[in-house]
PDB file of C-alpha atoms in Angstrom:
ATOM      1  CA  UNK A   1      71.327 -63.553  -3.035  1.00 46.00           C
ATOM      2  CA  UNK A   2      68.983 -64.585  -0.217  1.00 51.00           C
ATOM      3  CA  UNK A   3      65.862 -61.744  -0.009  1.00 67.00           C
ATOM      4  CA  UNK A   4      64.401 -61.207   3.608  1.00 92.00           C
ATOM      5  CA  UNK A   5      62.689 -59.216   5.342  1.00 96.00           C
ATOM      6  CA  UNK A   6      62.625 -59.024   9.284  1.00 96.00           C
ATOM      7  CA  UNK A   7      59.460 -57.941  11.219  1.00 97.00           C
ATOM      8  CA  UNK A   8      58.875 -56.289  15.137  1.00 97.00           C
ATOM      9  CA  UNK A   9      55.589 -55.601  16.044  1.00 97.00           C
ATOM     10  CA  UNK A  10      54.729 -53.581  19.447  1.00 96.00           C
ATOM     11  CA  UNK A  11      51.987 -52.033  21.268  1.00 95.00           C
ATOM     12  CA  UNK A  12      51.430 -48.361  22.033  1.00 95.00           C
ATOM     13  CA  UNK A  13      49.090 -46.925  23.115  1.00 94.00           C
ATOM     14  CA  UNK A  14      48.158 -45.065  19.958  1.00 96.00           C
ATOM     15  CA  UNK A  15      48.102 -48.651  17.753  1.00 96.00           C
ATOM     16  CA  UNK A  16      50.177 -51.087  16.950  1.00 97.00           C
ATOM     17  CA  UNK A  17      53.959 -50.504  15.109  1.00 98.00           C
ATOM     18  CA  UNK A  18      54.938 -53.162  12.807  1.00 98.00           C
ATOM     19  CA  UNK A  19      58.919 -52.341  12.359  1.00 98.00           C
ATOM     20  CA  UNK A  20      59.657 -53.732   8.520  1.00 98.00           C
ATOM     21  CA  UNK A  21      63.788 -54.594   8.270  1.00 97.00           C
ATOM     22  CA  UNK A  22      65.174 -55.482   4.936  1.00 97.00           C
ATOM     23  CA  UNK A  23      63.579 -55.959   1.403  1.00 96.00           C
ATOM     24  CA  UNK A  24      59.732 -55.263   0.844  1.00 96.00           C
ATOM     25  CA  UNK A  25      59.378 -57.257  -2.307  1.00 95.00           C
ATOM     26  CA  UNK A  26      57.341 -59.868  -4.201  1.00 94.00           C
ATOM     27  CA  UNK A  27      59.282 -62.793  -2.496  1.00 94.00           C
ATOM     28  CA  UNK A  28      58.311 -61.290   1.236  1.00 96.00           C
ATOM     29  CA  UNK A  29      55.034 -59.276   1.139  1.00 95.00           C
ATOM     30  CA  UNK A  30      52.944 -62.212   2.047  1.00 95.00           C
ATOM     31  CA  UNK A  31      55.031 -62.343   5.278  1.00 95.00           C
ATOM     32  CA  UNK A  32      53.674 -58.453   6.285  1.00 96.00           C
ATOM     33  CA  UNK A  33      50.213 -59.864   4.973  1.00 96.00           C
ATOM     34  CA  UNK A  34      49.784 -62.467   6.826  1.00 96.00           C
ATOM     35  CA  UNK A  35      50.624 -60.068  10.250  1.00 96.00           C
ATOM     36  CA  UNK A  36      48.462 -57.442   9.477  1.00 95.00           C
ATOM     37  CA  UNK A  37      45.329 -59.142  10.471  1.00 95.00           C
ATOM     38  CA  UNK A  38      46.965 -59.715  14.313  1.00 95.00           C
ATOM     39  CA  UNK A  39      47.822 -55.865  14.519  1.00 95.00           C
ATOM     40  CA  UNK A  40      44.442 -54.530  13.847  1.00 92.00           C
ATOM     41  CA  UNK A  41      44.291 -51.263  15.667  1.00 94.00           C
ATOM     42  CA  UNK A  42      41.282 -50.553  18.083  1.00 93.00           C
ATOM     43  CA  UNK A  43      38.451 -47.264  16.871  1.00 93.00           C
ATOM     44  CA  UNK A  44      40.353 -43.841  16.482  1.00 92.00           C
ATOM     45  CA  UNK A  45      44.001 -45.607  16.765  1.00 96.00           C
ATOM     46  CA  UNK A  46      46.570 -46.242  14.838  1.00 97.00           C
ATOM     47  CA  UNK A  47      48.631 -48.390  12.975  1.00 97.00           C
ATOM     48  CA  UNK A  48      52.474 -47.604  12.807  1.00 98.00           C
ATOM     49  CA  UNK A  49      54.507 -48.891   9.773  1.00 98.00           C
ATOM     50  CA  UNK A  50      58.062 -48.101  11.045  1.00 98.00           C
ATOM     51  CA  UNK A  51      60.055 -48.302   7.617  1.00 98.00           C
ATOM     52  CA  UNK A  52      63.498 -46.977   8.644  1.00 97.00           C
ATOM     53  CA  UNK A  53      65.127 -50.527   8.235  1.00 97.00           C
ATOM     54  CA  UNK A  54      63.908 -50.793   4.737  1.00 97.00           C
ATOM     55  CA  UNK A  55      66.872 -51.197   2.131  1.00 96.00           C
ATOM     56  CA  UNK A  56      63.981 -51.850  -0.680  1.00 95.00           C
ATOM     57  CA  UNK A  57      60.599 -51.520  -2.067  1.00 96.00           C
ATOM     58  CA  UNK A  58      59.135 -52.583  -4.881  1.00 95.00           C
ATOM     59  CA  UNK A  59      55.504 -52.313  -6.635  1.00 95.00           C
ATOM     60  CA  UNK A  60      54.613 -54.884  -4.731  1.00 96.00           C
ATOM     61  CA  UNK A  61      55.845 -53.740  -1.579  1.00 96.00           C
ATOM     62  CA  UNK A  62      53.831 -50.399  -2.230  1.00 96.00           C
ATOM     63  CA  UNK A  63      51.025 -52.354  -2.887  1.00 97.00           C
ATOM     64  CA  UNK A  64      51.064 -53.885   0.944  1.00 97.00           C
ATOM     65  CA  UNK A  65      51.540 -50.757   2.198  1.00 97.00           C
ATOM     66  CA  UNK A  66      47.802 -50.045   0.649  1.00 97.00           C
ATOM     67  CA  UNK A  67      46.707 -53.220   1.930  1.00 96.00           C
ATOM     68  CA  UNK A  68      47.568 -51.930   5.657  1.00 97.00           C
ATOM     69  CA  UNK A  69      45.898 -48.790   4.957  1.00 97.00           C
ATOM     70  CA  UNK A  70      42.921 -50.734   3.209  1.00 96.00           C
ATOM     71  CA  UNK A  71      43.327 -53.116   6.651  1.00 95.00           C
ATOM     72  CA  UNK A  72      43.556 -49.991   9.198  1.00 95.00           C
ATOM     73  CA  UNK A  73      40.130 -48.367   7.781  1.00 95.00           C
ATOM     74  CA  UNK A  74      38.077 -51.612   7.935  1.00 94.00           C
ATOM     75  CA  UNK A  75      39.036 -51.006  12.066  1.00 94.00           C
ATOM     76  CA  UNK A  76      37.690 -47.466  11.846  1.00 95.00           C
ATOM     77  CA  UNK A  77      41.357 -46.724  12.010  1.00 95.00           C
ATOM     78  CA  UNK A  78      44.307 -44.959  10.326  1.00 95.00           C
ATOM     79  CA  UNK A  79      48.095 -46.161   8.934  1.00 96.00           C
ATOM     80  CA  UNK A  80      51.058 -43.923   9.327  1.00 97.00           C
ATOM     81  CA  UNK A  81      54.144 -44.588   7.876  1.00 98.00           C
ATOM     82  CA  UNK A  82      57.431 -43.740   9.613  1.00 98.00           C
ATOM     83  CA  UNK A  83      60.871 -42.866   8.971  1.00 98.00           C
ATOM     84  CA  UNK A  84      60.473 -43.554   5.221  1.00 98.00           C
ATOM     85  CA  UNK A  85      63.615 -43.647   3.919  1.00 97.00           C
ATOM     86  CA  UNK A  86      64.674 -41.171   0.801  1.00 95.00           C
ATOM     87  CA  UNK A  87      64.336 -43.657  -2.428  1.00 93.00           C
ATOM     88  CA  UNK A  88      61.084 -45.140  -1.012  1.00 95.00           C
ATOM     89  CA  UNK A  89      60.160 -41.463   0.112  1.00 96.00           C
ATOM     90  CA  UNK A  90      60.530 -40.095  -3.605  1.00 95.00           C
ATOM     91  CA  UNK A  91      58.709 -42.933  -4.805  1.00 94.00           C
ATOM     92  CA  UNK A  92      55.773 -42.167  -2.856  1.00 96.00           C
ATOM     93  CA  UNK A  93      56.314 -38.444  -3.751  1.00 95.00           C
ATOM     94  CA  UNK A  94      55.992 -39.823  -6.952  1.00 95.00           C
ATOM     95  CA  UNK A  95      52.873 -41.526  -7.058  1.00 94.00           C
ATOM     96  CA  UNK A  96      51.176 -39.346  -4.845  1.00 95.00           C
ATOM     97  CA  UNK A  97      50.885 -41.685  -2.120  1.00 95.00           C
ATOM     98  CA  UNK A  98      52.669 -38.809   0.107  1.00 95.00           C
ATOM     99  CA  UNK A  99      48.964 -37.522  -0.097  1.00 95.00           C
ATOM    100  CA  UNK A 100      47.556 -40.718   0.985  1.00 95.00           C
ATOM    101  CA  UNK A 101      49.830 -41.500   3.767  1.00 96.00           C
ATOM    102  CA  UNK A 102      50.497 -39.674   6.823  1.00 95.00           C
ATOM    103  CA  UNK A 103      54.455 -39.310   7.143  1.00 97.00           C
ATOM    104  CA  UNK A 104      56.596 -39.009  10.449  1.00 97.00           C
ATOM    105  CA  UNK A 105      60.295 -39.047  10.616  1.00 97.00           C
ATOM    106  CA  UNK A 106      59.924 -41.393  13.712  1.00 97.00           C
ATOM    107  CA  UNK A 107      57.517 -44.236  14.853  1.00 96.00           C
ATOM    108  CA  UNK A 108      58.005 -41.847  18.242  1.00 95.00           C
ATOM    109  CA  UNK A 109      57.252 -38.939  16.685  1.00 94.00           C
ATOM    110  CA  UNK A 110      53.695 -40.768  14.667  1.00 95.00           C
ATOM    111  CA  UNK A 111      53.017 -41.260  18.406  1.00 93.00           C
ATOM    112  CA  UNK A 112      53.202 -37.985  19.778  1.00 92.00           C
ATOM    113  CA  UNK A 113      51.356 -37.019  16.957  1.00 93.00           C
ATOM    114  CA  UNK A 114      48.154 -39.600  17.855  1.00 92.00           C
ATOM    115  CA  UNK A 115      48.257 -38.186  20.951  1.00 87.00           C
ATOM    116  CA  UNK A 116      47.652 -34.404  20.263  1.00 86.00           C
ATOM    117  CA  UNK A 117      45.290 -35.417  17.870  1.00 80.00           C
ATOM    118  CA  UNK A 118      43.275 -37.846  20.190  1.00 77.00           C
ATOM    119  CA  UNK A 119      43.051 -35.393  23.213  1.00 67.00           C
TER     120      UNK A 119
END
């Protein structure tokens, strides 16, 4: 079985979205790694990890989902994560990341959010 994972970036005006599609793993973190230094997000933004297309998530993938965080604060800037889907959601839950992340049920919705905020 071939892993992969597919990646979509965009701009907003909020921050970048990086749009993960497929397996977050120890054979394809280094791909979202090696992105996340393109999609820094300008003062008071934000950076959008749009999970929805994720089918899996190991400790490693966690552990690049800190690394975006880690990479969004050295911009004076935040991470969200977006529609997180339910096993990676429970993990999180889990862990307590739930309290470390801020959670939207859409990349959309993370926007709308940055907005009200930001005004």
């Amino acid at each position: 079985m071939t892993k992969h994972l597919t990646l979509h970036t965009r701009a907003t005006p909020a921050g970048p979205v990086l749009e993960l599609i497929g397996e977050l793993d120890h054979h394809t973190a280094r791909e979202v790694r090696a992105v996340l230094p393109g999609l820094t997000p300008s003062l008071g933004q934000q950076l959008v990890l749009d999970l929805g297309g994720l089918t899996f998530c190991d400790s490693t993938g966690i552990s690049v989902l800190i690394a975006a965080r880690n990479h969004a604060q050295g911009a004076n800037a935040t991470v969200v994560l977006a529609a997180v889907p339910s096993h990676l959601d429970r993990i999180l839950r889990i862990v307590g990341l739930d309290q470390v992340f801020a959670i939207h049920l859409t990349a959309q919705d993370a926007e709308i959010a940055w907005h009200i905020v930001s005004d």
